Short mmCIF file of C-alpha atoms in Angstrom, two decimals:
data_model
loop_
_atom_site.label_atom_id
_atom_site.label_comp_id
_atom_site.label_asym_id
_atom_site.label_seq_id
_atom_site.Cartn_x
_atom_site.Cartn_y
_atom_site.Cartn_z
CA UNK Q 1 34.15 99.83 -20.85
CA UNK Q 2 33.36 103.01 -21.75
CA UNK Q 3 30.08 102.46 -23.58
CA UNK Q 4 28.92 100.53 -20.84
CA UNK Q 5 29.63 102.18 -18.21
CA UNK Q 6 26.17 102.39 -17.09
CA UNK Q 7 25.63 98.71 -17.04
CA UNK Q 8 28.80 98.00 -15.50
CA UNK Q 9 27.37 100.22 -11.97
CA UNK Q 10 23.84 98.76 -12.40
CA UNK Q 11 25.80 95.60 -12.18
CA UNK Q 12 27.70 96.22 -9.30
CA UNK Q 13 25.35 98.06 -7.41
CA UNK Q 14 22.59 95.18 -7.90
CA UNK Q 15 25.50 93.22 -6.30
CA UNK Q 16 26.16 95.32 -3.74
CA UNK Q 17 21.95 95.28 -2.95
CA UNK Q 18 22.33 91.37 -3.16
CA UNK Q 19 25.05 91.42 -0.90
CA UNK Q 20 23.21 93.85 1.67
CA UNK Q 21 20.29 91.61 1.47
CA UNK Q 22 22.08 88.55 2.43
CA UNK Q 23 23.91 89.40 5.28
CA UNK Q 24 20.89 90.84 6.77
CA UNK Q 25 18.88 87.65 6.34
CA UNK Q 26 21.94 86.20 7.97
CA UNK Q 27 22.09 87.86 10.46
CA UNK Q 28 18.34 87.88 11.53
CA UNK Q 29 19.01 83.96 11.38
CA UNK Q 30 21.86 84.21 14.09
CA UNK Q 31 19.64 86.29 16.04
CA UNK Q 32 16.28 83.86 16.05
CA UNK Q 33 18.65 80.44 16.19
CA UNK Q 34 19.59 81.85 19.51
CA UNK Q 35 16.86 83.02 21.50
CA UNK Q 36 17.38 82.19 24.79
CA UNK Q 37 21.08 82.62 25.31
CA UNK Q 38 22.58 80.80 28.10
CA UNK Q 39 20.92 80.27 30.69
CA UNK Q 40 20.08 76.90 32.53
CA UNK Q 41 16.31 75.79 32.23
CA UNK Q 42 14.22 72.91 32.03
CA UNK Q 43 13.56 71.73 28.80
CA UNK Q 44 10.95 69.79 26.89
CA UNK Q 45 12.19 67.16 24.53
CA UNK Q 46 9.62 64.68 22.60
CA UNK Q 47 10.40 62.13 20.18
CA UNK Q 48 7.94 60.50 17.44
CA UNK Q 49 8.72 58.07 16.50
CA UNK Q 50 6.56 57.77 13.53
CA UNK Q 51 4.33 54.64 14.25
CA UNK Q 52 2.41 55.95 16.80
CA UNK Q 53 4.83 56.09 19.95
CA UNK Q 54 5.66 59.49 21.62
CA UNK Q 55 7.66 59.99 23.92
CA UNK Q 56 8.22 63.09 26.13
CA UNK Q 57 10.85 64.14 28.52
CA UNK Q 58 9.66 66.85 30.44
CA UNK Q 59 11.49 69.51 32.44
CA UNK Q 60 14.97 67.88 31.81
CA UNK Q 61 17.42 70.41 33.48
CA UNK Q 62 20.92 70.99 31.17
CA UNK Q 63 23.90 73.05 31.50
CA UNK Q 64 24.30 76.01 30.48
CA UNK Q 65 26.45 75.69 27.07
CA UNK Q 66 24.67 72.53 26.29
CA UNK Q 67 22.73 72.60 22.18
CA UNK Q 68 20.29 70.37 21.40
CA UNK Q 69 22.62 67.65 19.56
CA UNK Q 70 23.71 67.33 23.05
CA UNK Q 71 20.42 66.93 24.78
CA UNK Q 72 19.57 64.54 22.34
CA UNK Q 73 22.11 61.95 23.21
CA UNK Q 74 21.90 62.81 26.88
CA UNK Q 75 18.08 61.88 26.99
CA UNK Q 76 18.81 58.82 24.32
CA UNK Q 77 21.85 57.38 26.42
CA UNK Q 78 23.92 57.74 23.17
CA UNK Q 79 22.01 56.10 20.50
CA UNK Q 80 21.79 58.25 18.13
CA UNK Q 81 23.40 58.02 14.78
CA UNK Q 82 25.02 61.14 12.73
CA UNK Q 83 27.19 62.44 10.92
CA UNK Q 84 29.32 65.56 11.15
CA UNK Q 85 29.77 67.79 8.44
CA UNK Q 86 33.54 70.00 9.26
CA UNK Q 87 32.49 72.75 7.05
CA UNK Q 88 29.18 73.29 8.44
CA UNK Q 89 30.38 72.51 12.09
CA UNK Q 90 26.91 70.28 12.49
CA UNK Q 91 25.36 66.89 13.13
CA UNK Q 92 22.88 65.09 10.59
CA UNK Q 93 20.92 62.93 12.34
CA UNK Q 94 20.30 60.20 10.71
CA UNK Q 95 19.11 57.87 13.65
CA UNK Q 96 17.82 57.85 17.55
CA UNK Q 97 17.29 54.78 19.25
CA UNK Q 98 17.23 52.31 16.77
CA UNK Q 99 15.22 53.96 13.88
CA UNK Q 100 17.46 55.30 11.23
CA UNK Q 101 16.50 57.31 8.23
CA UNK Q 102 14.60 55.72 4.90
CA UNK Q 103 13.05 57.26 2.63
CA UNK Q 104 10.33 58.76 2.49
CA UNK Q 105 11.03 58.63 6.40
CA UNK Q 106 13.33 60.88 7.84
CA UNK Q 107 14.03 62.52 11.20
CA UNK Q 108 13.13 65.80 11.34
CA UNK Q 109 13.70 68.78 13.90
CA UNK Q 110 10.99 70.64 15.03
CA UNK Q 111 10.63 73.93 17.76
CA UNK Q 112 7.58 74.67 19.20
CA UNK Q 113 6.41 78.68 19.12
CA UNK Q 114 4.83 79.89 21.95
CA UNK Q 115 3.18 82.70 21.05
CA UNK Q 116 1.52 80.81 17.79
CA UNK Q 117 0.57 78.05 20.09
CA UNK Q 118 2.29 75.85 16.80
CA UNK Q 119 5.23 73.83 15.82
CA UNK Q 120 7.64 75.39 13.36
CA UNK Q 121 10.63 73.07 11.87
CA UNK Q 122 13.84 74.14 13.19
CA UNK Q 123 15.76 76.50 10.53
CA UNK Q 124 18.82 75.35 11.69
CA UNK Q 125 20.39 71.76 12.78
CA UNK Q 126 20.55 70.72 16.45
CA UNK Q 127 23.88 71.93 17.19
CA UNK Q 128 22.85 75.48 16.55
CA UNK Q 129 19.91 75.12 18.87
CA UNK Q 130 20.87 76.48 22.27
CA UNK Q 131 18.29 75.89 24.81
CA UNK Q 132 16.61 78.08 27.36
CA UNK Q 133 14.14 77.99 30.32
CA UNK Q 134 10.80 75.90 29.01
CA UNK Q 135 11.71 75.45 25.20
CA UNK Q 136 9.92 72.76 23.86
CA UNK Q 137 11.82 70.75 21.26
CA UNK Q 138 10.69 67.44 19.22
CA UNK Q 139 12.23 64.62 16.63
CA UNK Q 140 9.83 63.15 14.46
CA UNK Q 141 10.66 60.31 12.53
CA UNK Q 142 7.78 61.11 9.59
CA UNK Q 143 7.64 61.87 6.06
CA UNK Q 144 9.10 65.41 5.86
CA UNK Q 145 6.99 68.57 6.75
CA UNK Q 146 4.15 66.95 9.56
CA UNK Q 147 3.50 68.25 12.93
CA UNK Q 148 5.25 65.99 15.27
CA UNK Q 149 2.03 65.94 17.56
CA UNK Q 150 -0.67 64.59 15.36
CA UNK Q 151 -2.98 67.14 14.75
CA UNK Q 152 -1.04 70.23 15.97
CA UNK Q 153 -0.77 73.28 13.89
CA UNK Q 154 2.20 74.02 11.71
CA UNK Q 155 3.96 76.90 11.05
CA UNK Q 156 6.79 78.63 8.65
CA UNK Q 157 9.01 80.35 11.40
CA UNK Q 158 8.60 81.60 14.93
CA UNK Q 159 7.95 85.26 15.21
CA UNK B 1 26.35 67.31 -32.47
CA UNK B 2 23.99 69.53 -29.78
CA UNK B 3 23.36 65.89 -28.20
CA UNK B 4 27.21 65.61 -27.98
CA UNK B 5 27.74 68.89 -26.89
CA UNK B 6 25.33 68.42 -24.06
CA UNK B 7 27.03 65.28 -23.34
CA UNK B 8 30.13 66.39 -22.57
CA UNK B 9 29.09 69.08 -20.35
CA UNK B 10 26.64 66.89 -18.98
CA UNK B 11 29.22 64.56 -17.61
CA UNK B 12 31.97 66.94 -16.53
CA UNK B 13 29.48 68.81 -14.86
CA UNK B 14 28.72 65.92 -12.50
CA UNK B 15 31.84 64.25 -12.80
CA UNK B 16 33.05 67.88 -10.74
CA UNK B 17 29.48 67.56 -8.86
CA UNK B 18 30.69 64.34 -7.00
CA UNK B 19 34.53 65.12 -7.10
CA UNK B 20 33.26 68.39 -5.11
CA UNK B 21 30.69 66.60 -3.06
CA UNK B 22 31.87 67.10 0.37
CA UNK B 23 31.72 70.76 0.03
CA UNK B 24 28.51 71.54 -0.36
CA UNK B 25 26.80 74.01 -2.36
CA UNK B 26 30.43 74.79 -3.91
CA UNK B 27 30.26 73.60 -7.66
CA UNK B 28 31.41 73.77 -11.06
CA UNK B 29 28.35 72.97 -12.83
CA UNK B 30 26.83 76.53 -12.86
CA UNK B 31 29.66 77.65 -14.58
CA UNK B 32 29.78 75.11 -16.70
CA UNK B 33 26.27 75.26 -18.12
CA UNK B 34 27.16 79.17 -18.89
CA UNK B 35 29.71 78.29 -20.68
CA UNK B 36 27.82 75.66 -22.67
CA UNK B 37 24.82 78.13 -23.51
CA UNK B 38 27.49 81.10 -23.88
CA UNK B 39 29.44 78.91 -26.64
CA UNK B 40 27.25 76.84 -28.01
CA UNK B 41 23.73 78.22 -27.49
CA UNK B 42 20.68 78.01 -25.43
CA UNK B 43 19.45 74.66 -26.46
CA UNK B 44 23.00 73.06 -25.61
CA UNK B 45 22.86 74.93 -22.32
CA UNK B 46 19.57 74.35 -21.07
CA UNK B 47 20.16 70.35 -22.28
CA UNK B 48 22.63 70.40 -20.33
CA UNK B 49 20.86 71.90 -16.98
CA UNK B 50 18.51 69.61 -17.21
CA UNK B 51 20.63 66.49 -17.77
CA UNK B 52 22.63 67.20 -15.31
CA UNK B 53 19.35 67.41 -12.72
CA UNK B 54 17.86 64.48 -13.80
CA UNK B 55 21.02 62.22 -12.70
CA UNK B 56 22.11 64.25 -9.77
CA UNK B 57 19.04 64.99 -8.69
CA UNK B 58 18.55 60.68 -7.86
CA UNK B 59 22.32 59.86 -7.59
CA UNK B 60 23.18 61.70 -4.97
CA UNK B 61 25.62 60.92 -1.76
CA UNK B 62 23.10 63.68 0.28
CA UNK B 63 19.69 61.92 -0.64
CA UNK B 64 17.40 61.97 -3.26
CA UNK B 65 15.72 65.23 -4.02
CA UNK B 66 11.66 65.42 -4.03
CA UNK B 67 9.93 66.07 -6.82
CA UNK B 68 9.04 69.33 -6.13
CA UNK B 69 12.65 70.53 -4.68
CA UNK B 70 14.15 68.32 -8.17
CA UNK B 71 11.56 71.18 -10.21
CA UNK B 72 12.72 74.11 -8.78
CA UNK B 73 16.55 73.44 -8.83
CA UNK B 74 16.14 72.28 -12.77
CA UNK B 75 14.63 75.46 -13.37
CA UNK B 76 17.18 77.86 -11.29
CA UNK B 77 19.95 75.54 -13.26
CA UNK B 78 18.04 76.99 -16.83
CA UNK B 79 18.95 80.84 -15.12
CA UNK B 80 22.73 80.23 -15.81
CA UNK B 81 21.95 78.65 -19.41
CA UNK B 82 19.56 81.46 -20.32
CA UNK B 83 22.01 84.14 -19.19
CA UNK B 84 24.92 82.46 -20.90
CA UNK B 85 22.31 82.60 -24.11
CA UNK B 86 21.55 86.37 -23.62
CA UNK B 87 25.09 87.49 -22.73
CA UNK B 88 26.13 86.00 -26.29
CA UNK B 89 24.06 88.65 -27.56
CA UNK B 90 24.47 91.30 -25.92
CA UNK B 91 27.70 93.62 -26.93
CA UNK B 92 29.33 94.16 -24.14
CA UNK B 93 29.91 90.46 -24.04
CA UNK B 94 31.35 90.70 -27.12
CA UNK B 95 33.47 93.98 -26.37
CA UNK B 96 34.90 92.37 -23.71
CA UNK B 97 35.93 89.18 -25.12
CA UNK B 98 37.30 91.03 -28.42
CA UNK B 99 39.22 93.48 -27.15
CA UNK B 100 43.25 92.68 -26.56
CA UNK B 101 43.14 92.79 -23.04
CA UNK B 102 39.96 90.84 -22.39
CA UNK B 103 40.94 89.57 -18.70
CA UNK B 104 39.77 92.62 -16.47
CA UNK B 105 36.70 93.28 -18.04
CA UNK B 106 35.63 89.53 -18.62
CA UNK B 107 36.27 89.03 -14.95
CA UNK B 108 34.26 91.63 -13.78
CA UNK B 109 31.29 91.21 -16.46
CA UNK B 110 31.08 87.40 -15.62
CA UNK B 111 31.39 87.40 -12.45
CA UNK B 112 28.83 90.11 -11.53
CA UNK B 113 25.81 88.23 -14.07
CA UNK B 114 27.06 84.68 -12.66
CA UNK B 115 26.59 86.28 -8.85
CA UNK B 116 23.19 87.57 -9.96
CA UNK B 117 22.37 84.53 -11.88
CA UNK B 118 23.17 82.49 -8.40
CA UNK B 119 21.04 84.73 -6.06
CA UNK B 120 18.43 84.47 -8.68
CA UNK B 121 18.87 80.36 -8.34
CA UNK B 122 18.81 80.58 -4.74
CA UNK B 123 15.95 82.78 -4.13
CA UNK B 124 14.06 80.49 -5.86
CA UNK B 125 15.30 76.81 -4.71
CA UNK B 126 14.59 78.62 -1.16
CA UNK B 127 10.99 79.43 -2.00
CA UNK B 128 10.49 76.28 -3.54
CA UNK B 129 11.85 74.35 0.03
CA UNK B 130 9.08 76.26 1.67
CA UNK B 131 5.98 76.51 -0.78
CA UNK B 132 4.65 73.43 0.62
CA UNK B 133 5.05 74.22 4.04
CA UNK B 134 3.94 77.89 4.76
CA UNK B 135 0.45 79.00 4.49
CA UNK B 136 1.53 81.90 1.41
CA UNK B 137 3.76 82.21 -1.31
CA UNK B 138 5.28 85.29 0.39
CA UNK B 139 6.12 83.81 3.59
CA UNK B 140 7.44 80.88 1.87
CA UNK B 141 9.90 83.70 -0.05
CA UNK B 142 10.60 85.22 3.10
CA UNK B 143 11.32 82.18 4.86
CA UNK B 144 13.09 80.92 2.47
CA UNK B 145 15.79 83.41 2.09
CA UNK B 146 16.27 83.47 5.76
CA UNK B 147 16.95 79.80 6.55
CA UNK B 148 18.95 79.11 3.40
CA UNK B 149 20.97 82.54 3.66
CA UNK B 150 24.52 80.14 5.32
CA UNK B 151 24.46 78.15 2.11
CA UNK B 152 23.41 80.66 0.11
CA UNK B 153 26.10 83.00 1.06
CA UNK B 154 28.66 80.24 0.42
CA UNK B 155 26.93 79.18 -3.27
CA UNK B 156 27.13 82.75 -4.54
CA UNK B 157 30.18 83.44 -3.49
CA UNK B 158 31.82 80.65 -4.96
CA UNK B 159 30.23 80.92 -7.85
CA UNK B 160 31.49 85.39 -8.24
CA UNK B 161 35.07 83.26 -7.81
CA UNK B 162 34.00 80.38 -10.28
CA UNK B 163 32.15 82.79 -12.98
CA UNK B 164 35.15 85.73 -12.43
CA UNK B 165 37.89 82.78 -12.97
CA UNK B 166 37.22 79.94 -15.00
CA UNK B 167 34.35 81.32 -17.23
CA UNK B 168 36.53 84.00 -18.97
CA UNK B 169 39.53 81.29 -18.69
CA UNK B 170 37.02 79.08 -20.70
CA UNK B 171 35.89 81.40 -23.19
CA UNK B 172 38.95 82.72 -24.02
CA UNK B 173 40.81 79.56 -24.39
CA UNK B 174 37.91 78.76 -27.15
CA UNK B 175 38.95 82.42 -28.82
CA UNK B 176 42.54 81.56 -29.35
CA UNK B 177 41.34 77.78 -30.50
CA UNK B 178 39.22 79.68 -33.63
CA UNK B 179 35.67 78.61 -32.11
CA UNK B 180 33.34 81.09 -33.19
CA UNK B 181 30.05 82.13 -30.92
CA UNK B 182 27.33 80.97 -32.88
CA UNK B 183 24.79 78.17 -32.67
CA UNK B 184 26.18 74.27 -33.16
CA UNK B 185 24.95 73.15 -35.99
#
């Protein structure tokens, strides 16, 4: 090791910079996935549902320790279809009410930013969304990566 | 015998793929294509990247990537096949596989370029999730790294375990068998 020594601690240290840069980015997604702690609210929920029906429920009140995955099948009476995935502790949705998933058609998540007056899709799945006073929340059954209000602006993340 | 090289790897690769499928982002592959570009050259490796892609990449339990996601994680799989190629070349590959105690120094030399080799994979599968969707190719970086940092902490260090562990395993099993490093003829 001796004649590389020099590689051998650019090579660990690039690691150790990788490693740095990582957890940061994690944690700065902990910290936005969680906005609002948890605190009861009223919450807006709409569903697209692709072929021209919207549907909005305003102001729904929920508990306090209640995620959107929960919401969901509160406001859909249970029909929702998903899967749970142990190691990632979350729900894919896969259908709500009847429509299910196929391709190119897929339910998608999607918060809405205030302060960009735009939707953003949700970085994380609905169980990691806590909600908070006057969030604004939508499913959109759509091919991938459309506003879920026709015509709305779009945008990467919430800032 | 490149075309049977690439085969094999090929079908190990996703024969561990769907074995492993429930876990995701946890995989053998990566290590696998470094091993087939390390042993057997950069042709064999990158054949096999791309192999691999093109059937995973449609037969997939998860869904069917798009064409543009299918692109980008083709192109991150090359990263492990060209660094398997380079590392071949380079002498402190070789120093470390030649000399009589090969295991602490193979661990620590694979595992460190397989880490890099995976951030480098998932910084750009990342972008390439968001090019389409943010208004510049910086925010879709940005982005990008944020929202895939879970699985990307999970993929990289798997694969620091996977390249640390069964690379050097690999390579020295083909030392004692007699198979030289150079290119398949």
């Amino acid at each position: 090791m001796g004649e590389h020594r020099v590689l051998y601690l650019v090579l660990v240290i690039v690691a150790v910079g990788i490693v740095s840069a990582q957890i940061g980015a994690y944690y700065y997604l902990e910290k936005i996935s969680t906005p609002y702690g948890s605190t009861t609210g009223a919450v807006n929920t709409l569903i697209n549902y692709g072929n021209g029906t919207l549907k909005w429920y305003n102001e729904t009140r929920i508990p306090a320790n209640w995620n959107f995955y929960n919401l969901t099948v509160y406001l859909t009476g249970g029909n929702v279809v998903a899967s749970f995935n142990g190691l990632l502790n979350e729900h894919y949705v896969t259908g709500i009410n009847g429509k299910e998933n196929s391709s190119p058609y897929f339910w998608t998540l999607w918060t809405f930013c205030e302060k960009q007056n735009a939707w953003t899709q949700a970085p994380v799945g609905a169980d990691k969304i806590f909600l908070g006073n006057n969030s604004t929340l939508a499913w959109a059954y759509q091919m991938p990566y459309r506003s879920p209000v026709p015509g709305a602006r779009t945008i990467g993340l919430c800032s | 015998m490149k075309v049977a090289l690439i085969a094999v790897f090929t079908a190990v690769s996703l024969g561990t793929n769907y074995a492993m499928i429930d876990i995701p982002n946890v995989k053998l592959m990566d290590a696998f294509v470094f091993i087939a570009a390390f042993l057997f050259g950069l042709e064999v490796g990158l054949g096999s990247a791309i192999s691999i892609w093109l059937i995973y990449g449609f037969i997939n339990p998860w869904g069917q990537a798009d064409l543009i996601g299918l692109f980008f994680v083709t192109l991150g799989e090359c990263f492990y096949a060209i660094s398997g190629a380079l590392l071949r070349r380079a002498s402190v590959a070789r120093d470390a596989v030649q000399t009589n105690r090969p295991y602490g120094r193979m661990n620590l030399l694979f595992g460190l370029i397989g880490f890099q080799a995976t951030f480098a994979y998932d910084v750009l599968t990342n972008f390439g999730t968001y090019v389409v969707r943010t208004s510049s190719l910086y925010q879709a970086l940005i982005i990008g790294m944020i929202t895939g940092a879970p699985l990307a902490i999970l993929h990289e260090g798997s694969n620091l375990f996977l390249f640390a562990t069964v690379v050097p395993m690999a390579i020295a099993a083909s030392k004692r068998m007699g198979l030289p490093i150079r290119n398949a003829s």
